[in-house]
JSON list of C-alpha atoms in Angstrom, two decimals:
[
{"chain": "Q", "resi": 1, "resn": "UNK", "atom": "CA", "xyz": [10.58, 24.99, 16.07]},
{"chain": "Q", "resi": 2, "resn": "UNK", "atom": "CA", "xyz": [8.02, 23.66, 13.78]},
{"chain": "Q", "resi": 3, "resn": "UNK", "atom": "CA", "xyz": [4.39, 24.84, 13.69]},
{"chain": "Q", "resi": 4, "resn": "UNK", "atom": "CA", "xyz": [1.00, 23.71, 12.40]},
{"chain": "Q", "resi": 5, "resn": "UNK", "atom": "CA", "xyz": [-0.82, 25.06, 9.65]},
{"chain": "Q", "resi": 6, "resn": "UNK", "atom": "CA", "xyz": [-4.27, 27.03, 9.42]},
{"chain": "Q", "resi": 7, "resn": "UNK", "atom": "CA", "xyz": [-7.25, 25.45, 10.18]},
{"chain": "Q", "resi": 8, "resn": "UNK", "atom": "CA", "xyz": [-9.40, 24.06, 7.39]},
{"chain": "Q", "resi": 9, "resn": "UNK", "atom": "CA", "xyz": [-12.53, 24.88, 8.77]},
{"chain": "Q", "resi": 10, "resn": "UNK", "atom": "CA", "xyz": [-16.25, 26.40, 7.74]},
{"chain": "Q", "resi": 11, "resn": "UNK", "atom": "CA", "xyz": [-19.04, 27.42, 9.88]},
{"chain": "Q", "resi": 12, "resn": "UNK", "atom": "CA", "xyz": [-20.90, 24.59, 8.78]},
{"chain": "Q", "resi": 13, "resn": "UNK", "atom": "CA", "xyz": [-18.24, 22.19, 10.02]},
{"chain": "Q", "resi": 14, "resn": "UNK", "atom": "CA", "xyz": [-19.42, 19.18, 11.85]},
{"chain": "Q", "resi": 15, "resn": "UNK", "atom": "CA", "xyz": [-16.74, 17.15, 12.18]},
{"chain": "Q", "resi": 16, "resn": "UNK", "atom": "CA", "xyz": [-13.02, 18.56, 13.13]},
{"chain": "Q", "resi": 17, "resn": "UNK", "atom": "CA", "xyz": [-10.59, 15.67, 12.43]},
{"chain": "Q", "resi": 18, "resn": "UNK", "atom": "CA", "xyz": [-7.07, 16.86, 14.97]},
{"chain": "Q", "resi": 19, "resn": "UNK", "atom": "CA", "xyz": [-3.73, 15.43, 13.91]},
{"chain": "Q", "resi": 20, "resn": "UNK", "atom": "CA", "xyz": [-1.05, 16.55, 16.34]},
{"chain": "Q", "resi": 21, "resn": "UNK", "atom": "CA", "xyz": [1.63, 18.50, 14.31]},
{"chain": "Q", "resi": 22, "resn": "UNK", "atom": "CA", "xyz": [2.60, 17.84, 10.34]},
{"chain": "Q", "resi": 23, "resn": "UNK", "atom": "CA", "xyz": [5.34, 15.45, 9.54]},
{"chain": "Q", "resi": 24, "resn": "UNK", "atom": "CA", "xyz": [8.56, 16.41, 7.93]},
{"chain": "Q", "resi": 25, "resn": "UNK", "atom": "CA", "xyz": [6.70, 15.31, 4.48]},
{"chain": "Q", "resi": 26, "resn": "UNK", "atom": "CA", "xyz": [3.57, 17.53, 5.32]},
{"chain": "Q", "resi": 27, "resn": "UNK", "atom": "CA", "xyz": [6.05, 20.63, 6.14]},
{"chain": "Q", "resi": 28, "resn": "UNK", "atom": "CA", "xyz": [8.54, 20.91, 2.93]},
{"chain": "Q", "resi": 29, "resn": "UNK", "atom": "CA", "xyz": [4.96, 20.36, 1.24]},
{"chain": "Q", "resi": 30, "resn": "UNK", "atom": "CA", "xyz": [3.30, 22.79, 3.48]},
{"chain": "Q", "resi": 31, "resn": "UNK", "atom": "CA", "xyz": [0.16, 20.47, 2.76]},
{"chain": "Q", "resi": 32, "resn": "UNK", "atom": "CA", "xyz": [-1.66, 18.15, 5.38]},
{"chain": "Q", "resi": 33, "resn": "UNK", "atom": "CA", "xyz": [-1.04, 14.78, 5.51]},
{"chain": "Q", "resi": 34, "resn": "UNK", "atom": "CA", "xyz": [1.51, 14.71, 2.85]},
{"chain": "Q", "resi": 35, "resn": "UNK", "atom": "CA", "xyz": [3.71, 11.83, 3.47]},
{"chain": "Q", "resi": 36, "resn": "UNK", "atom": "CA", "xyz": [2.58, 9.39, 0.59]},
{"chain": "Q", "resi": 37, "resn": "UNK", "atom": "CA", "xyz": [2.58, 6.46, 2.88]},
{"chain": "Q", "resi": 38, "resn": "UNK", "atom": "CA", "xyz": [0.05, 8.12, 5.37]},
{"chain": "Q", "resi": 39, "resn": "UNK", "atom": "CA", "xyz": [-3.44, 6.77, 4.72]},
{"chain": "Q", "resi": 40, "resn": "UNK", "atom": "CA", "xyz": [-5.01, 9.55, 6.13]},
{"chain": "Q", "resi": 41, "resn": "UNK", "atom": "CA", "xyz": [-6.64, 10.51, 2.51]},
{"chain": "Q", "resi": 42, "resn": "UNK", "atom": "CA", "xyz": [-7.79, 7.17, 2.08]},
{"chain": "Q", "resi": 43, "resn": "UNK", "atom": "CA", "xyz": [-9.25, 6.95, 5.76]},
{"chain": "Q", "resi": 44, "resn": "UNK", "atom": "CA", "xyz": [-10.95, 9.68, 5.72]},
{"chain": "Q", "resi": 45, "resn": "UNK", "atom": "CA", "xyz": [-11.95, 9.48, 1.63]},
{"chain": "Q", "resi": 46, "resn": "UNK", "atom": "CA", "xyz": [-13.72, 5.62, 3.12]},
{"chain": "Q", "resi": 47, "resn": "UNK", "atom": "CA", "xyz": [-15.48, 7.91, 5.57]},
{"chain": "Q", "resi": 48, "resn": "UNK", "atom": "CA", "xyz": [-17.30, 10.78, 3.65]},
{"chain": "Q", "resi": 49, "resn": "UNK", "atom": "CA", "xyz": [-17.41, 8.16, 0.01]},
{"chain": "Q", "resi": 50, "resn": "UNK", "atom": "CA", "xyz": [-14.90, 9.57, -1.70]},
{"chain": "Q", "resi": 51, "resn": "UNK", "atom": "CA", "xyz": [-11.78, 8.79, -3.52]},
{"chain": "Q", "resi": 52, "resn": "UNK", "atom": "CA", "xyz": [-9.59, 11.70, -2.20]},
{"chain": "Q", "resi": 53, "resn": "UNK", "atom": "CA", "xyz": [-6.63, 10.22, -3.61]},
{"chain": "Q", "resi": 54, "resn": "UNK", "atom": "CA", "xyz": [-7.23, 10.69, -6.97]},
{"chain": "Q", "resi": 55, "resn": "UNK", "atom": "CA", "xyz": [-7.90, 14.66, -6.05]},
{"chain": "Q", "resi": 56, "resn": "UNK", "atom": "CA", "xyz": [-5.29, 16.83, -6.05]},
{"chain": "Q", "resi": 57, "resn": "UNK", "atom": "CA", "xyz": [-4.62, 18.64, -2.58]},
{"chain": "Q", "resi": 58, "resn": "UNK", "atom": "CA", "xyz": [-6.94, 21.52, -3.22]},
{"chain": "Q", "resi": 59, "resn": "UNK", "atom": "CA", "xyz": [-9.56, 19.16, -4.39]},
{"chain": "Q", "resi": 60, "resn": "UNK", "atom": "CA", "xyz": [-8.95, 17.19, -1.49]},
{"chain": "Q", "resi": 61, "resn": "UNK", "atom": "CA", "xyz": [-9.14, 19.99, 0.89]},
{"chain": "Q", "resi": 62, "resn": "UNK", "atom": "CA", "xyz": [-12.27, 21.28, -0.96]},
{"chain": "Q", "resi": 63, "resn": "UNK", "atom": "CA", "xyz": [-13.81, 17.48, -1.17]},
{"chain": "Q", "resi": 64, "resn": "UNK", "atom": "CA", "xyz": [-13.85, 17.47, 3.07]},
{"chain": "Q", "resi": 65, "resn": "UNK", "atom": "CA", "xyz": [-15.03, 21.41, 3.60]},
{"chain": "Q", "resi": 66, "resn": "UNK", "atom": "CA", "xyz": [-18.03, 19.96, 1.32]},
{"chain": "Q", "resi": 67, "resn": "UNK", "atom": "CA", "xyz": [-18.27, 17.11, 3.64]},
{"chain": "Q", "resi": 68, "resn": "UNK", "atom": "CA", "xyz": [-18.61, 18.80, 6.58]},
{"chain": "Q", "resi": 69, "resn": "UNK", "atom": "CA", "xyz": [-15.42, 18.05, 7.38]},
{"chain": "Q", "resi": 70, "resn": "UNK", "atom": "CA", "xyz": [-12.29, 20.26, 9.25]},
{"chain": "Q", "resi": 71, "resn": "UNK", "atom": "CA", "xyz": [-8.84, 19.50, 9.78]},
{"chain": "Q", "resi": 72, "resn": "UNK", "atom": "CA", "xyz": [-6.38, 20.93, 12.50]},
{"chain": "Q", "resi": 73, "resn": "UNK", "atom": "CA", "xyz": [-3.73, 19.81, 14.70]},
{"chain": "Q", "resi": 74, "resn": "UNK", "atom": "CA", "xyz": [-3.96, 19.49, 19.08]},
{"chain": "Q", "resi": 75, "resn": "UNK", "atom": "CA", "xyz": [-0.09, 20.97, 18.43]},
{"chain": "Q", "resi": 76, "resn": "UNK", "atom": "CA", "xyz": [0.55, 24.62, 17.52]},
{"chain": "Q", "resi": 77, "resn": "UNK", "atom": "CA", "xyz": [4.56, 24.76, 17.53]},
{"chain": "Q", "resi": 78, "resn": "UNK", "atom": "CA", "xyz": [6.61, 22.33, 18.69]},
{"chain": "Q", "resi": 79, "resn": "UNK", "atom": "CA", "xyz": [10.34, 20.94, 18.76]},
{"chain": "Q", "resi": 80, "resn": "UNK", "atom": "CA", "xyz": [10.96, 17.58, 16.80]},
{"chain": "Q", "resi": 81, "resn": "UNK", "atom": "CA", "xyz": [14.14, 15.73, 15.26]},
{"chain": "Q", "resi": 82, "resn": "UNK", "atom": "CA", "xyz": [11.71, 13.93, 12.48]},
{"chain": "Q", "resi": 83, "resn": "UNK", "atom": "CA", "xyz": [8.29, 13.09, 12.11]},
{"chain": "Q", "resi": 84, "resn": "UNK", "atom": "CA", "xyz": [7.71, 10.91, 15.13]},
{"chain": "Q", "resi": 85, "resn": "UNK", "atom": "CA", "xyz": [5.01, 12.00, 17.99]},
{"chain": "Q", "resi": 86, "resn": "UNK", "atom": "CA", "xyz": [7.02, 10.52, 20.57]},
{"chain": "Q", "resi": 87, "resn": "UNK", "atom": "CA", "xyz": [9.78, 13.18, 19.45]},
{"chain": "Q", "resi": 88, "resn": "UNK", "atom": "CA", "xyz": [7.14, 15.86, 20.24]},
{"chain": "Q", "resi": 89, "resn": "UNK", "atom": "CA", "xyz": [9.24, 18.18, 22.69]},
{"chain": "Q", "resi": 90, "resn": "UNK", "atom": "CA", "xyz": [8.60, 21.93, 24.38]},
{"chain": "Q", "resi": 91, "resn": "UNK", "atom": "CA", "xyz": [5.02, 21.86, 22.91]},
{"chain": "Q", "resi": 92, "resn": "UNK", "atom": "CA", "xyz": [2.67, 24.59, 22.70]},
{"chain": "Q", "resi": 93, "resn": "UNK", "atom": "CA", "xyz": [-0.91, 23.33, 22.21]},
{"chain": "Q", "resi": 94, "resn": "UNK", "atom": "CA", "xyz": [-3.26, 24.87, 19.20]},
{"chain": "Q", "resi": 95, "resn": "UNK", "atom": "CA", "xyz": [-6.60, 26.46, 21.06]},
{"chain": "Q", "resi": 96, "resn": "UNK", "atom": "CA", "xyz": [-8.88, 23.97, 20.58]},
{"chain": "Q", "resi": 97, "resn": "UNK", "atom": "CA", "xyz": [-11.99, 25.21, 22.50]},
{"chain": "Q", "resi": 98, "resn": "UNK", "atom": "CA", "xyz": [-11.42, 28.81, 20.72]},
{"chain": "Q", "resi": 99, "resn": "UNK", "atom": "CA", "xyz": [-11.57, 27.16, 17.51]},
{"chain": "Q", "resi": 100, "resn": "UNK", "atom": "CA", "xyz": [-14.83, 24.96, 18.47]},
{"chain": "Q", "resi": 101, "resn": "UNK", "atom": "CA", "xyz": [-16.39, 27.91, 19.53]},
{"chain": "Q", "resi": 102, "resn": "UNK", "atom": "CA", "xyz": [-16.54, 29.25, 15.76]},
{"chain": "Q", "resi": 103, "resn": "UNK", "atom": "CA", "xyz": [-18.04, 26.22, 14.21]},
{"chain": "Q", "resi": 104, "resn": "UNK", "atom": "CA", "xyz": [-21.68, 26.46, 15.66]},
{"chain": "Q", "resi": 105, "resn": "UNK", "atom": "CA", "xyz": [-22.05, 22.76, 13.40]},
{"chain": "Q", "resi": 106, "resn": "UNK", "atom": "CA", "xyz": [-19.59, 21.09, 15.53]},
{"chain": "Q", "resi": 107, "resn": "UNK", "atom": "CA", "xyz": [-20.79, 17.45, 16.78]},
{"chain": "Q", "resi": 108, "resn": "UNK", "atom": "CA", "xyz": [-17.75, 15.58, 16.76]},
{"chain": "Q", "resi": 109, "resn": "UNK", "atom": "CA", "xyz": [-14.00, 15.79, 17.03]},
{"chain": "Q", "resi": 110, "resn": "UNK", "atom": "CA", "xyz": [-11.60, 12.82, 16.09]},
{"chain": "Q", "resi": 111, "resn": "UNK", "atom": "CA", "xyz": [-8.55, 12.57, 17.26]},
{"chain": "Q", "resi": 112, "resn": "UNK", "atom": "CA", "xyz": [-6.24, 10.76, 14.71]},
{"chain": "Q", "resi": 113, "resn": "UNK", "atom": "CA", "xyz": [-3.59, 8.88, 16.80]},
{"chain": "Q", "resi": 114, "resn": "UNK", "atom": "CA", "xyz": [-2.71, 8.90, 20.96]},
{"chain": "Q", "resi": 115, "resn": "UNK", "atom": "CA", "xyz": [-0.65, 12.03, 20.65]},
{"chain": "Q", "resi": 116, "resn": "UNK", "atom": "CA", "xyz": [-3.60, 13.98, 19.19]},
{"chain": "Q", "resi": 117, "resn": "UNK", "atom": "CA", "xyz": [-6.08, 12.45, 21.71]},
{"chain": "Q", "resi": 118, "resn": "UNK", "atom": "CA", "xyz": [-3.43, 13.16, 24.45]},
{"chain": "Q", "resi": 119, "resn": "UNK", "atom": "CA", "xyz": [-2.91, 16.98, 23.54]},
{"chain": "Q", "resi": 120, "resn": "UNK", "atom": "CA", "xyz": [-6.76, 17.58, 22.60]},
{"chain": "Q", "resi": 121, "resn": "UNK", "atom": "CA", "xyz": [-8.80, 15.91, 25.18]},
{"chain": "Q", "resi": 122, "resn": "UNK", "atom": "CA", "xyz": [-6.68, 18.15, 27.72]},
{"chain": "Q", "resi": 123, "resn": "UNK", "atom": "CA", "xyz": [-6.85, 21.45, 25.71]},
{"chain": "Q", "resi": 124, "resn": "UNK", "atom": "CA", "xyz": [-10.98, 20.74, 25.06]},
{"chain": "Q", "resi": 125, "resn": "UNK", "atom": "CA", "xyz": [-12.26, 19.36, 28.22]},
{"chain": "Q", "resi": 126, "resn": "UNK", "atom": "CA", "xyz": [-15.43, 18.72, 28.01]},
{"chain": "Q", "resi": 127, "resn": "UNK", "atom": "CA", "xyz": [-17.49, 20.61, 24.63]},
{"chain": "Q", "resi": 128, "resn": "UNK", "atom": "CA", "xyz": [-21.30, 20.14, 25.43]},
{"chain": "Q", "resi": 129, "resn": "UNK", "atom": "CA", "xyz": [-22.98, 17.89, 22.30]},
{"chain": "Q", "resi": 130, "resn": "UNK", "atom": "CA", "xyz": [-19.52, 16.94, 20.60]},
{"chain": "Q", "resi": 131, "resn": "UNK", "atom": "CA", "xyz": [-18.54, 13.84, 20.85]},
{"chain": "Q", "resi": 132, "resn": "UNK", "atom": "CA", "xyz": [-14.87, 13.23, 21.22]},
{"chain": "Q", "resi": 133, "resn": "UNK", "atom": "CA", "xyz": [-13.20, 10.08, 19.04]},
{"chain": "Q", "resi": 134, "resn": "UNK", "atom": "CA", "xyz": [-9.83, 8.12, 19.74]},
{"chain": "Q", "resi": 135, "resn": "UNK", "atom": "CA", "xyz": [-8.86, 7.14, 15.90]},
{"chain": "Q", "resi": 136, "resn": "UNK", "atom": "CA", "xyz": [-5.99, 4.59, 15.54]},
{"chain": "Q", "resi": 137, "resn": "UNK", "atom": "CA", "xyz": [-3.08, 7.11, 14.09]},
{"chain": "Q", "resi": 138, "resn": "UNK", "atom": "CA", "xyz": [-3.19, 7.17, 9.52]},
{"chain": "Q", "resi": 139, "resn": "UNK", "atom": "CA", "xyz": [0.83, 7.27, 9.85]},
{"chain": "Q", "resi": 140, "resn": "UNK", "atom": "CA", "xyz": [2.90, 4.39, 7.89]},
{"chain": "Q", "resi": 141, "resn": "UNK", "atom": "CA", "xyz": [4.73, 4.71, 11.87]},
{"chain": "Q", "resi": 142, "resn": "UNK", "atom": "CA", "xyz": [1.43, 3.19, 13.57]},
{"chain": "Q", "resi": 143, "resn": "UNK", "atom": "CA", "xyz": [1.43, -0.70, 12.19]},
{"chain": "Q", "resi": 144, "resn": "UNK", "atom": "CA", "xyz": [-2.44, -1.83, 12.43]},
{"chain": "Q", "resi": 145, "resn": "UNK", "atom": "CA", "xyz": [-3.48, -3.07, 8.91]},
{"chain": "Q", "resi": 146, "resn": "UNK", "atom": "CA", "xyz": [-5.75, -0.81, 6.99]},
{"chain": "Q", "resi": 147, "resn": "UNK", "atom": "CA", "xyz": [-8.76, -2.46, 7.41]},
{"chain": "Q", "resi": 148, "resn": "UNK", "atom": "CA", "xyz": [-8.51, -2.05, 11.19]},
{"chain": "Q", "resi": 149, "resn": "UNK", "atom": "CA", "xyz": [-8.06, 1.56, 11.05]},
{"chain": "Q", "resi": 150, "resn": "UNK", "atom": "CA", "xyz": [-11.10, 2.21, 8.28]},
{"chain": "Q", "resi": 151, "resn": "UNK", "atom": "CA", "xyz": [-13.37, -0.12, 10.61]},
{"chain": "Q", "resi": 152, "resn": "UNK", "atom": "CA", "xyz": [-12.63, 2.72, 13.29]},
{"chain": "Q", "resi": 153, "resn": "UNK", "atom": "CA", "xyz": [-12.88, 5.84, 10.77]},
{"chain": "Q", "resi": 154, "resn": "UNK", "atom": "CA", "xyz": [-15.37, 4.68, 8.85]},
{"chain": "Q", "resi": 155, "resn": "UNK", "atom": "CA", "xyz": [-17.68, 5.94, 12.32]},
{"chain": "Q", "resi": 156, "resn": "UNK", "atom": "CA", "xyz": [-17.45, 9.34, 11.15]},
{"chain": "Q", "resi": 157, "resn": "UNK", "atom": "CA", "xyz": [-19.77, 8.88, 8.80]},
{"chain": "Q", "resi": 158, "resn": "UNK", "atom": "CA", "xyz": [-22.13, 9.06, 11.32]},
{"chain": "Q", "resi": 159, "resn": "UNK", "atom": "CA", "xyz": [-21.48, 12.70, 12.37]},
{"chain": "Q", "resi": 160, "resn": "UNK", "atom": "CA", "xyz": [-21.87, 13.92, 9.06]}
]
């Protein structure tokens, strides 16, 4: 059984950015988005105008809390031979809609990848004044060039 990590959250979050559970990468490191072929750090480093990569993780983590940025996963603990979502099996979702209900800054949530949106859009419903965001998936698995996916991500910077 594999689980997610913490939340990376403060009350002044306003945008909560869901993956769906860590990769095999992400949980030897026991840091998100860890892989070094993910381009979440670069996605999301386009979005707020910052070079995350060159930060190291607690920089990076740091870098986003400043932003107004949060970072979870729509999957709590989960069964998985590898990193792939579609390996996802006997699932347990994370409490979304507990978690909103601490960050009184909320206005968005983005979903990166299906699997995310899948999981989270069922677990949230519908959050009154947050918008929810499909984001094409930052995993080296999902094959849209990277200036496709920052065209999507780069709309975050309007929620923050």
């Amino acid at each position: 059984m594999h689980h997610c990590f913490p939340p990376v959250t403060r009350a002044d979050t306003r945008l909560l950015v869901l993956g769906s559970l860590p990769g095999m990468a992400s949980l030897a490191a026991g840091r998100y988005y860890a892989h070094p072929r993910n381009q979440f750090w670069r996605l999301i480093g386009d979005a707020i105008g910052s070079d995350l990569v060159a930060l190291d993780y607690e920089e990076r983590l740091a870098a986003l809390l400043d932003a107004g940025v949060g970072l979870w996963d729509s999957v709590a603990a989960a069964t998985r031979k590898g990193s792939l979502d579609a390996d996802i099996r006997l699932l347990a979702a994370s409490d979304l809609a507990a978690l909103a209900a601490t960050l009184p800054s909320l206005k968005a949530v983005a979903f990166n990848g299906g699997t995310s949106a899948r999981i989270g859009r069922r677990q949230l419903g519908e959050i009154n004044n947050v918008a929810l965001i499909d984001l094409p998936s930052s995993s080296p698995a999902y094959t849209l060039a990277y200036e496709r996916k920052r065209a999507q991500w780069r709309k975050l910077a309007a929620f923050l």
